[in-house]
mmCIF file of C-alpha atoms in Angstrom:
data_model
loop_
_atom_site.group_PDB
_atom_site.id
_atom_site.type_symbol
_atom_site.label_atom_id
_atom_site.label_comp_id
_atom_site.label_asym_id
_atom_site.label_seq_id
_atom_site.Cartn_x
_atom_site.Cartn_y
_atom_site.Cartn_z
ATOM 1 C CA MET A 131 83.956 244.170 246.460
ATOM 2 C CA PHE A 132 85.261 242.431 249.598
ATOM 3 C CA VAL A 133 85.471 244.947 252.450
ATOM 4 C CA LYS A 134 87.387 244.471 255.705
ATOM 5 C CA VAL A 135 87.296 246.975 258.556
ATOM 6 C CA CYS A 136 90.283 246.493 260.839
ATOM 7 C CA GLY A 137 91.326 247.530 264.327
ATOM 8 C CA LEU A 138 87.869 247.284 265.885
ATOM 9 C CA SER A 139 87.763 247.327 269.671
ATOM 10 C CA THR A 140 84.147 247.977 270.714
ATOM 11 C CA PRO A 141 80.848 246.138 270.155
ATOM 12 C CA GLU A 142 79.454 249.340 268.604
ATOM 13 C CA SER A 143 82.167 249.489 265.933
ATOM 14 C CA VAL A 144 81.706 245.808 265.117
ATOM 15 C CA GLN A 145 77.965 246.387 264.795
ATOM 16 C CA ALA A 146 78.454 249.440 262.569
ATOM 17 C CA ALA A 147 80.766 247.555 260.209
ATOM 18 C CA ALA A 148 78.462 244.552 260.021
ATOM 19 C CA ASP A 149 75.302 246.635 259.561
ATOM 20 C CA ALA A 150 76.939 248.554 256.706
ATOM 21 C CA GLY A 151 77.726 245.284 254.913
ATOM 22 C CA ALA A 152 81.397 244.612 255.716
ATOM 23 C CA ASP A 153 82.581 241.122 254.740
ATOM 24 C CA ALA A 154 85.223 240.936 257.469
ATOM 25 C CA VAL A 155 86.298 242.647 260.680
ATOM 26 C CA GLY A 156 89.780 242.660 262.149
ATOM 27 C CA PHE A 157 90.926 242.497 265.755
ATOM 28 C CA VAL A 158 94.545 243.532 266.396
ATOM 29 C CA LEU A 159 96.230 241.016 268.699
ATOM 30 C CA THR A 160 99.688 242.623 268.528
ATOM 31 C CA ALA A 161 101.259 245.798 269.953
ATOM 32 C CA SER A 162 99.280 248.727 268.533
ATOM 33 C CA PRO A 163 97.054 251.638 269.636
ATOM 34 C CA ARG A 164 94.246 249.310 268.458
ATOM 35 C CA GLU A 165 95.412 246.217 270.360
ATOM 36 C CA VAL A 166 92.866 244.051 272.141
ATOM 37 C CA THR A 167 93.522 240.994 274.282
ATOM 38 C CA PRO A 168 92.380 237.529 273.159
ATOM 39 C CA ALA A 169 89.682 237.714 275.873
ATOM 40 C CA GLN A 170 88.442 241.056 274.537
ATOM 41 C CA ALA A 171 88.475 239.704 270.982
ATOM 42 C CA LEU A 172 86.455 236.687 272.116
ATOM 43 C CA ASP A 173 83.855 239.041 273.580
ATOM 44 C CA LEU A 174 83.801 241.145 270.394
ATOM 45 C CA LEU A 175 83.388 237.963 268.363
ATOM 46 C CA SER A 176 80.014 237.421 270.036
ATOM 47 C CA HIS A 177 78.835 240.598 268.261
ATOM 48 C CA VAL A 178 79.965 239.438 264.795
ATOM 49 C CA PRO A 179 76.984 238.127 262.797
ATOM 50 C CA ALA A 180 77.063 234.937 260.762
ATOM 51 C CA GLY A 181 78.559 235.457 257.336
ATOM 52 C CA VAL A 182 81.065 238.095 258.477
ATOM 53 C CA GLN A 183 84.635 236.828 258.869
ATOM 54 C CA ALA A 184 86.550 237.769 262.030
ATOM 55 C CA VAL A 185 90.317 238.075 261.643
ATOM 56 C CA GLY A 186 93.124 238.180 264.207
ATOM 57 C CA VAL A 187 95.899 240.546 263.076
ATOM 58 C CA PHE A 188 99.559 239.867 263.906
ATOM 59 C CA ARG A 189 102.764 241.699 263.087
ATOM 60 C CA HIS A 190 105.991 239.809 263.803
ATOM 61 C CA GLU A 191 104.779 236.995 266.054
ATOM 62 C CA PRO A 192 105.896 233.505 264.973
ATOM 63 C CA VAL A 193 103.058 231.703 263.231
ATOM 64 C CA ASP A 194 102.614 229.177 266.063
ATOM 65 C CA GLN A 195 102.174 232.015 268.578
ATOM 66 C CA ALA A 196 99.684 233.751 266.267
ATOM 67 C CA ILE A 197 97.689 230.531 265.947
ATOM 68 C CA GLY A 198 97.621 230.097 269.728
ATOM 69 C CA LEU A 199 96.406 233.637 270.371
ATOM 70 C CA ALA A 200 93.802 233.391 267.602
ATOM 71 C CA ARG A 201 92.476 230.165 269.119
ATOM 72 C CA GLN A 202 92.161 231.863 272.525
ATOM 73 C CA ALA A 203 90.111 234.552 270.789
ATOM 74 C CA GLY A 204 87.902 231.998 269.007
ATOM 75 C CA LEU A 205 89.097 233.172 265.582
ATOM 76 C CA GLU A 206 89.484 231.082 262.421
ATOM 77 C CA TRP A 207 91.267 233.701 260.305
ATOM 78 C CA ILE A 208 94.721 235.191 260.909
ATOM 79 C CA GLN A 209 96.369 238.104 259.143
ATOM 80 C CA LEU A 210 100.145 237.802 259.097
ATOM 81 C CA HIS A 211 102.345 240.842 258.451
ATOM 82 C CA GLY A 212 106.082 240.682 257.924
ATOM 83 C CA GLU A 213 108.029 238.187 255.849
ATOM 84 C CA ARG A 214 105.985 234.995 255.747
ATOM 85 C CA THR A 215 106.790 231.793 253.909
ATOM 86 C CA ALA A 216 104.642 229.184 252.219
ATOM 87 C CA LEU A 217 105.451 226.967 255.221
ATOM 88 C CA ASP A 218 103.998 229.585 257.582
ATOM 89 C CA VAL A 219 100.782 229.560 255.554
ATOM 90 C CA LYS A 220 100.716 225.751 255.490
ATOM 91 C CA THR A 221 101.274 225.634 259.264
ATOM 92 C CA ALA A 222 98.270 227.891 259.755
ATOM 93 C CA HIS A 223 96.155 225.820 257.368
ATOM 94 C CA ASP A 224 97.171 222.608 259.159
ATOM 95 C CA ALA A 225 95.908 224.226 262.374
ATOM 96 C CA GLY A 226 92.542 224.904 260.741
ATOM 97 C CA MET A 227 93.141 228.600 260.113
ATOM 98 C CA LYS A 228 92.560 230.680 256.998
ATOM 99 C CA VAL A 229 95.232 233.227 256.136
ATOM 100 C CA ILE A 230 95.503 236.811 254.952
ATOM 101 C CA ARG A 231 99.173 237.451 254.151
ATOM 102 C CA ALA A 232 100.066 241.141 254.271
ATOM 103 C CA VAL A 233 102.892 242.664 252.235
ATOM 104 C CA THR A 234 103.973 246.232 251.532
ATOM 105 C CA MET A 235 104.472 247.731 248.092
ATOM 106 C CA SER A 236 108.206 247.985 248.862
ATOM 107 C CA ALA A 237 108.534 244.200 249.379
ATOM 108 C CA ALA A 238 110.691 242.108 247.050
ATOM 109 C CA PRO A 239 108.937 240.978 243.831
ATOM 110 C CA ASP A 240 108.652 237.347 244.959
ATOM 111 C CA ALA A 241 106.632 238.457 248.021
ATOM 112 C CA PHE A 242 103.675 238.962 245.666
ATOM 113 C CA THR A 243 103.644 235.364 244.421
ATOM 114 C CA ASN A 244 100.975 233.052 245.772
ATOM 115 C CA ARG A 245 102.145 231.240 248.930
ATOM 116 C CA GLY A 246 98.825 229.511 249.475
ATOM 117 C CA GLU A 247 97.055 232.250 251.419
ATOM 118 C CA GLU A 248 93.324 232.835 250.998
ATOM 119 C CA LEU A 249 93.857 236.583 250.559
ATOM 120 C CA LEU A 250 96.887 238.768 249.894
ATOM 121 C CA LEU A 251 96.775 242.252 251.450
ATOM 122 C CA ILE A 252 98.879 244.923 249.753
ATOM 123 C CA ASP A 253 99.698 247.914 251.941
ATOM 124 C CA ALA A 254 101.538 251.194 251.411
ATOM 125 C CA ALA A 255 105.335 251.108 251.448
ATOM 126 C CA VAL A 256 105.073 252.630 254.945
ATOM 127 C CA PRO A 257 102.140 250.795 256.619
ATOM 128 C CA GLY A 258 100.136 252.686 259.198
ATOM 129 C CA SER A 259 101.089 256.095 257.831
ATOM 130 C CA GLY A 260 97.513 256.775 256.756
ATOM 131 C CA GLU A 261 98.904 258.405 253.603
ATOM 132 C CA ALA A 262 97.368 257.813 250.187
ATOM 133 C CA TRP A 263 99.809 256.352 247.635
ATOM 134 C CA ASP A 264 100.051 255.452 243.952
ATOM 135 C CA TYR A 265 97.364 252.770 243.966
ATOM 136 C CA ALA A 266 97.678 252.141 240.220
ATOM 137 C CA SER A 267 101.263 250.919 240.788
ATOM 138 C CA VAL A 268 99.821 247.612 241.999
ATOM 139 C CA LEU A 269 98.895 246.816 238.409
ATOM 140 C CA ALA A 270 102.586 246.176 237.679
ATOM 141 C CA LYS A 271 102.631 243.314 240.217
ATOM 142 C CA GLY A 272 100.802 241.005 237.789
ATOM 143 C CA LEU A 273 98.320 239.605 240.281
ATOM 144 C CA GLY A 274 95.985 238.361 237.553
ATOM 145 C CA ASP A 275 92.694 237.036 238.884
ATOM 146 C CA ARG A 276 93.912 236.464 242.454
ATOM 147 C CA VAL A 277 91.735 237.737 245.279
ATOM 148 C CA TRP A 278 93.577 240.468 247.161
ATOM 149 C CA LEU A 279 92.917 243.497 249.344
ATOM 150 C CA LEU A 280 94.134 247.060 248.854
ATOM 151 C CA ALA A 281 95.123 248.904 252.038
ATOM 152 C CA GLY A 282 96.861 252.053 253.181
ATOM 153 C CA GLY A 283 95.544 255.602 253.157
ATOM 154 C CA LEU A 284 91.999 254.629 252.240
ATOM 155 C CA ASP A 285 89.003 256.569 253.539
ATOM 156 C CA PRO A 286 85.318 257.012 252.618
ATOM 157 C CA LEU A 287 86.159 259.712 250.049
ATOM 158 C CA ASN A 288 88.892 257.915 248.070
ATOM 159 C CA VAL A 289 88.144 254.190 248.432
ATOM 160 C CA ALA A 290 86.040 253.842 245.297
ATOM 161 C CA SER A 291 88.543 255.616 243.044
ATOM 162 C CA ALA A 292 91.561 253.890 244.652
ATOM 163 C CA ALA A 293 90.055 250.427 244.190
ATOM 164 C CA LYS A 294 89.271 251.229 240.569
ATOM 165 C CA GLU A 295 92.804 252.543 239.899
ATOM 166 C CA ALA A 296 94.387 249.429 241.391
ATOM 167 C CA GLY A 297 91.890 246.956 239.955
ATOM 168 C CA ALA A 298 91.378 245.741 243.514
ATOM 169 C CA PRO A 299 88.723 243.105 244.241
ATOM 170 C CA GLY A 300 88.817 244.023 247.936
ATOM 171 C CA VAL A 301 89.816 246.779 250.368
ATOM 172 C CA ASP A 302 90.912 247.047 253.998
ATOM 173 C CA VAL A 303 90.684 250.112 256.253
ATOM 174 C CA SER A 304 91.657 251.093 259.769
ATOM 175 C CA SER A 305 92.954 254.633 260.388
ATOM 176 C CA GLY A 306 90.819 256.056 257.561
ATOM 177 C CA VAL A 307 87.647 255.532 259.604
ATOM 178 C CA GLU A 308 88.911 256.901 262.927
ATOM 179 C CA SER A 309 88.170 260.128 264.795
ATOM 180 C CA SER A 310 91.498 259.793 266.631
ATOM 181 C CA ARG A 311 94.203 257.147 266.682
ATOM 182 C CA GLY A 312 92.600 253.833 267.610
ATOM 183 C CA VAL A 313 89.080 255.282 268.012
ATOM 184 C CA LYS A 314 86.621 254.344 265.288
ATOM 185 C CA ASP A 315 84.124 256.905 263.994
ATOM 186 C CA LEU A 316 80.936 254.901 263.434
ATOM 187 C CA ALA A 317 79.632 257.246 260.737
ATOM 188 C CA LYS A 318 82.924 256.948 258.834
ATOM 189 C CA VAL A 319 82.832 253.150 259.139
ATOM 190 C CA THR A 320 79.352 253.118 257.592
ATOM 191 C CA ALA A 321 80.305 255.600 254.879
ATOM 192 C CA PHE A 322 83.456 253.655 253.966
ATOM 193 C CA VAL A 323 81.708 250.325 253.538
ATOM 194 C CA ARG A 324 78.924 251.879 251.508
ATOM 195 C CA ALA A 325 81.359 253.795 249.277
ATOM 196 C CA ALA A 326 83.446 250.664 248.679
ATOM 197 C CA LYS A 327 80.397 248.530 247.926
ATOM 198 C CA GLY A 328 78.756 251.239 245.818
#
């Protein structure tokens, strides 16, 4: 199970995720309660151990802008939300980046086809709501043996069952491990990673 903990903004939260066994951590470089600057992300990156991927998260920024900000932050992975084309993914690859392409369950059917990204992230129809949803509905998307991440409404108590329902090879969490909006609860971070991996 590939586990990504997103929206980290302190060295302590990065350490907690890494110590628990997370495969990736995400730094939000777009307008959000969890936003960090490229300089802050670069500092946080110094706390990410070898073997853990660090991802810059972007919402509607053009791919060239996302690449530029990720480079300032020292990141090699970018997560692109919104409608993204195969050319966007290729542009990122040509710049030496690896890509997580994020789509919502309400996206058009062709949004779930492979556009060359390393990972596809599938979020709730309303991202950021923190609400659990019908995780088994992903099965109808016909993802086959692709590597993808389930997101939206996950927390330490439901992640194992949700991943099983959806047949997900990976999961992503942000609000489900917070004590308040944008503030990570270190115990929840640890519990989430362990539950997902268990």
